[in-house]
Tab-separated table of C-alpha atoms in Angstrom:
chain	number	residue	atom	x	y	z
A	2	UNK	CA	109.539	-47.690	-12.582
A	3	UNK	CA	107.193	-50.041	-10.680
A	4	UNK	CA	104.006	-50.837	-12.308
A	5	UNK	CA	100.863	-51.317	-10.693
A	6	UNK	CA	97.897	-52.898	-12.339
A	7	UNK	CA	94.399	-53.352	-10.813
A	8	UNK	CA	91.559	-55.399	-11.952
A	9	UNK	CA	88.819	-55.292	-12.737
A	10	UNK	CA	88.662	-51.632	-14.097
A	11	UNK	CA	84.870	-51.732	-13.260
A	12	UNK	CA	82.751	-53.680	-11.028
A	13	UNK	CA	78.754	-53.641	-10.675
A	14	UNK	CA	77.152	-55.550	-8.049
A	15	UNK	CA	73.963	-56.206	-6.161
A	16	UNK	CA	73.719	-55.187	-2.468
A	17	UNK	CA	74.752	-57.718	-0.370
A	18	UNK	CA	77.233	-59.415	-2.666
A	19	UNK	CA	80.719	-60.340	-1.993
A	20	UNK	CA	83.703	-59.123	-4.527
A	21	UNK	CA	87.314	-59.564	-4.973
A	22	UNK	CA	89.620	-56.725	-6.134
A	23	UNK	CA	93.140	-57.609	-7.243
A	24	UNK	CA	96.302	-55.533	-7.457
A	25	UNK	CA	99.523	-56.740	-9.158
A	26	UNK	CA	102.755	-55.153	-8.837
A	27	UNK	CA	105.771	-55.395	-10.853
A	28	UNK	CA	108.725	-55.222	-8.154
A	29	UNK	CA	109.278	-56.348	-4.519
A	30	UNK	CA	107.696	-53.239	-2.290
A	31	UNK	CA	108.154	-52.038	1.157
A	32	UNK	CA	104.651	-50.437	1.365
A	33	UNK	CA	101.362	-51.276	0.124
A	34	UNK	CA	98.086	-49.457	0.945
A	35	UNK	CA	94.378	-49.546	-0.061
A	36	UNK	CA	92.216	-46.768	-0.393
A	37	UNK	CA	88.687	-46.179	-0.946
A	38	UNK	CA	87.619	-42.977	-2.748
A	39	UNK	CA	84.275	-41.926	-2.079
A	40	UNK	CA	82.117	-40.123	-4.630
A	41	UNK	CA	83.133	-36.815	-3.251
A	42	UNK	CA	86.778	-37.605	-4.167
A	43	UNK	CA	88.071	-37.856	-0.484
A	44	UNK	CA	90.569	-40.814	-0.330
A	45	UNK	CA	90.184	-42.629	2.877
A	46	UNK	CA	92.840	-45.305	3.998
A	47	UNK	CA	91.414	-48.705	4.405
A	48	UNK	CA	94.494	-50.886	5.009
A	49	UNK	CA	98.374	-50.836	5.151
A	50	UNK	CA	99.014	-54.179	4.387
A	51	UNK	CA	102.924	-54.730	2.887
A	52	UNK	CA	102.452	-58.447	3.445
A	53	UNK	CA	99.958	-60.955	5.404
A	54	UNK	CA	96.175	-60.309	5.914
A	55	UNK	CA	94.429	-57.792	7.812
A	56	UNK	CA	90.514	-57.338	8.534
A	57	UNK	CA	88.470	-54.426	9.189
A	58	UNK	CA	84.303	-55.220	9.757
A	59	UNK	CA	83.486	-56.780	6.253
A	60	UNK	CA	86.743	-55.366	4.457
A	61	UNK	CA	89.767	-57.622	4.383
A	62	UNK	CA	93.091	-57.866	2.633
A	63	UNK	CA	96.074	-59.989	1.536
A	64	UNK	CA	99.153	-59.296	0.233
A	65	UNK	CA	101.388	-62.136	-0.779
A	66	UNK	CA	104.401	-60.123	-1.419
A	67	UNK	CA	106.799	-62.834	-2.686
A	68	UNK	CA	104.230	-63.297	-5.666
A	69	UNK	CA	103.651	-59.662	-6.016
A	70	UNK	CA	100.313	-59.053	-5.714
A	71	UNK	CA	97.214	-57.747	-2.925
A	72	UNK	CA	93.678	-58.664	-2.686
A	73	UNK	CA	90.964	-56.787	-1.329
A	74	UNK	CA	87.754	-58.499	-0.131
A	75	UNK	CA	84.481	-56.794	0.278
A	76	UNK	CA	81.543	-58.930	1.994
A	77	UNK	CA	77.855	-58.249	2.187
A	78	UNK	CA	78.165	-54.839	0.139
A	79	UNK	CA	76.518	-51.777	0.676
A	80	UNK	CA	75.334	-48.576	-1.466
A	81	UNK	CA	78.130	-46.836	0.782
A	82	UNK	CA	80.820	-49.199	-0.704
A	83	UNK	CA	80.504	-47.415	-4.021
A	84	UNK	CA	83.512	-45.540	-5.415
A	85	UNK	CA	87.166	-46.140	-6.641
A	86	UNK	CA	89.307	-48.355	-4.897
A	87	UNK	CA	93.189	-47.774	-5.235
A	88	UNK	CA	96.218	-49.804	-4.470
A	89	UNK	CA	99.501	-47.868	-4.042
A	90	UNK	CA	102.804	-48.984	-3.602
A	91	UNK	CA	106.291	-48.028	-2.682
A	92	UNK	CA	109.581	-49.567	-3.184
A	93	UNK	CA	112.527	-47.518	-1.921
A	94	UNK	CA	111.226	-44.916	0.048
A	95	UNK	CA	107.911	-44.076	1.210
A	96	UNK	CA	107.995	-40.863	-0.700
A	97	UNK	CA	107.724	-42.558	-4.006
A	98	UNK	CA	104.371	-44.115	-3.912
A	99	UNK	CA	102.843	-45.424	-7.317
A	100	UNK	CA	99.232	-45.958	-7.500
A	101	UNK	CA	97.346	-48.330	-9.881
A	102	UNK	CA	94.590	-46.952	-12.103
A	103	UNK	CA	91.694	-48.129	-9.431
A	104	UNK	CA	88.605	-50.158	-9.626
A	105	UNK	CA	85.339	-48.505	-9.696
A	106	UNK	CA	82.653	-50.084	-7.786
A	107	UNK	CA	79.084	-49.544	-8.264
A	108	UNK	CA	76.762	-51.507	-5.528
A	109	UNK	CA	73.144	-51.115	-6.863
A	110	UNK	CA	70.251	-51.427	-4.152
B	20	UNK	CA	92.428	-38.433	13.608
B	21	UNK	CA	94.693	-36.729	11.051
B	22	UNK	CA	93.330	-33.834	8.932
B	23	UNK	CA	94.625	-32.614	5.861
B	24	UNK	CA	92.532	-29.620	4.561
B	25	UNK	CA	92.792	-27.889	1.123
B	26	UNK	CA	91.592	-24.370	0.629
B	27	UNK	CA	88.793	-24.744	-2.513
B	28	UNK	CA	86.773	-27.945	-3.359
B	29	UNK	CA	86.037	-26.427	-6.929
B	30	UNK	CA	87.712	-23.897	-8.526
B	31	UNK	CA	87.680	-22.254	-12.133
B	32	UNK	CA	90.129	-20.151	-13.542
B	33	UNK	CA	91.175	-18.798	-17.016
B	34	UNK	CA	94.071	-19.698	-19.076
B	35	UNK	CA	97.097	-17.631	-18.263
B	36	UNK	CA	96.037	-16.866	-14.633
B	37	UNK	CA	98.196	-17.858	-11.724
B	38	UNK	CA	96.740	-20.075	-9.279
B	39	UNK	CA	97.587	-21.173	-5.899
B	40	UNK	CA	96.239	-24.226	-4.139
B	41	UNK	CA	96.805	-24.545	-0.442
B	42	UNK	CA	97.241	-27.565	1.706
B	43	UNK	CA	97.241	-27.657	5.624
B	44	UNK	CA	97.863	-30.508	7.718
B	45	UNK	CA	97.527	-30.634	11.622
B	46	UNK	CA	99.233	-33.675	12.383
B	47	UNK	CA	102.562	-31.898	12.766
B	48	UNK	CA	103.887	-34.567	9.622
B	49	UNK	CA	107.310	-34.189	7.884
B	50	UNK	CA	106.182	-35.134	4.527
B	51	UNK	CA	103.561	-33.510	2.368
B	52	UNK	CA	102.573	-34.066	-1.313
B	53	UNK	CA	100.662	-32.956	-4.346
B	54	UNK	CA	99.072	-35.369	-6.836
B	55	UNK	CA	96.866	-34.920	-9.686
B	56	UNK	CA	94.018	-37.453	-10.671
B	57	UNK	CA	93.182	-37.843	-14.165
B	58	UNK	CA	90.428	-40.551	-15.459
B	59	UNK	CA	92.112	-43.930	-16.092
B	60	UNK	CA	95.786	-42.934	-14.994
B	61	UNK	CA	95.016	-43.177	-11.404
B	62	UNK	CA	97.307	-40.616	-8.943
B	63	UNK	CA	100.171	-38.989	-10.454
B	64	UNK	CA	102.965	-37.130	-8.018
B	65	UNK	CA	103.665	-33.882	-8.940
B	66	UNK	CA	105.836	-32.704	-6.052
B	67	UNK	CA	106.474	-33.533	-2.536
B	68	UNK	CA	108.135	-31.892	0.593
B	69	UNK	CA	110.217	-33.745	3.571
B	70	UNK	CA	110.828	-30.662	5.281
B	71	UNK	CA	110.391	-26.653	5.601
B	72	UNK	CA	111.690	-25.466	2.192
B	73	UNK	CA	112.726	-28.581	0.797
B	74	UNK	CA	110.862	-29.952	-2.134
B	75	UNK	CA	111.491	-32.626	-4.582
B	76	UNK	CA	110.071	-33.318	-7.841
B	77	UNK	CA	107.791	-36.128	-8.831
B	78	UNK	CA	106.681	-37.637	-11.789
B	79	UNK	CA	104.863	-34.523	-13.759
B	80	UNK	CA	106.384	-31.388	-12.323
B	81	UNK	CA	106.190	-29.372	-15.424
B	82	UNK	CA	104.226	-26.480	-15.193
B	83	UNK	CA	103.970	-26.646	-11.454
B	84	UNK	CA	105.750	-25.011	-8.627
B	85	UNK	CA	105.623	-25.425	-4.698
B	86	UNK	CA	106.104	-23.593	-1.709
B	87	UNK	CA	106.628	-24.733	2.074
B	88	UNK	CA	107.275	-21.926	4.173
B	89	UNK	CA	105.827	-23.575	7.180
B	90	UNK	CA	105.713	-27.241	8.512
B	91	UNK	CA	101.862	-27.606	8.292
B	92	UNK	CA	101.246	-25.571	5.189
B	93	UNK	CA	102.450	-26.901	1.445
B	94	UNK	CA	101.245	-24.543	-1.355
B	95	UNK	CA	100.887	-25.840	-5.337
B	96	UNK	CA	101.297	-23.044	-7.926
B	97	UNK	CA	100.291	-22.960	-11.244
B	98	UNK	CA	102.263	-20.120	-12.708
B	99	UNK	CA	100.401	-19.925	-16.287
B	100	UNK	CA	97.235	-22.388	-16.015
B	101	UNK	CA	96.741	-24.208	-19.174
B	102	UNK	CA	93.570	-26.063	-20.066
B	103	UNK	CA	95.456	-29.470	-19.721
B	104	UNK	CA	96.051	-28.787	-16.195
B	105	UNK	CA	92.223	-29.084	-15.830
B	106	UNK	CA	92.157	-32.037	-13.378
B	107	UNK	CA	91.499	-33.236	-9.487
B	108	UNK	CA	94.358	-31.992	-7.179
B	109	UNK	CA	94.953	-33.962	-3.980
B	110	UNK	CA	97.175	-33.169	-1.225
B	111	UNK	CA	98.414	-35.671	1.037
B	112	UNK	CA	100.682	-35.845	4.426
B	113	UNK	CA	102.759	-38.615	6.112
B	114	UNK	CA	104.805	-38.730	9.295
B	115	UNK	CA	108.392	-39.702	8.481
B	116	UNK	CA	108.314	-42.618	10.985
B	117	UNK	CA	105.172	-44.084	9.482
B	118	UNK	CA	103.925	-45.523	6.173
B	119	UNK	CA	100.503	-44.496	5.803
B	120	UNK	CA	99.673	-41.239	4.007
B	121	UNK	CA	96.559	-39.382	4.482
B	122	UNK	CA	94.727	-37.223	2.068
B	123	UNK	CA	93.080	-34.195	1.862
B	124	UNK	CA	89.601	-34.061	0.139
B	125	UNK	CA	90.576	-32.589	-3.186
B	126	UNK	CA	90.384	-29.574	-5.209
B	127	UNK	CA	88.620	-30.094	-8.579
B	128	UNK	CA	90.550	-27.451	-10.928
B	129	UNK	CA	88.689	-26.335	-14.199
B	130	UNK	CA	90.902	-24.114	-16.554
B	131	UNK	CA	88.840	-22.555	-19.299
């Protein structure tokens, strides 16, 4: 099956810093989502982005489908950005979603 | 907003007990999913359902069963809980006409 690799596995930032999280996938996909899991365990949809670039406030994402990677940018990080960020993809149908192992982000005040 | 709820946030059960985890969504979504999350492994699909009474195995169905008697409700059943089923369990739903999955708050199950 399709493999999803996220890097870095852990990231520690000072408040106000910028960061880039990466997601590589091993095959072509028809769906890619970024999620943020808050410290209480809730996964929140950040972006549905199978290709192209999207922005939502301080967060933006870019997927280069032909090169099989996606990037999540967090600017001016805040302590509330802490948590685990997951990338998830589907190839054939949208019921077969594959998750990466996540990037754990800690933003220090 | 899509709302997916799970019956318990925390659950402690003994080895051998039968365990029911309930998930309810309020957006009339056709598809519902159960995942488990373990450190370093991300989320792994246990079962999903694309319609009432329909189910499909995911990557790790062993030791689990599911039930979907109503469109809004999807239950995960551990017939005889074991310590290796200690994990975070996440339910999700998705409309058949859209791509995004929406997750519930999770149930952290401990089997002792």
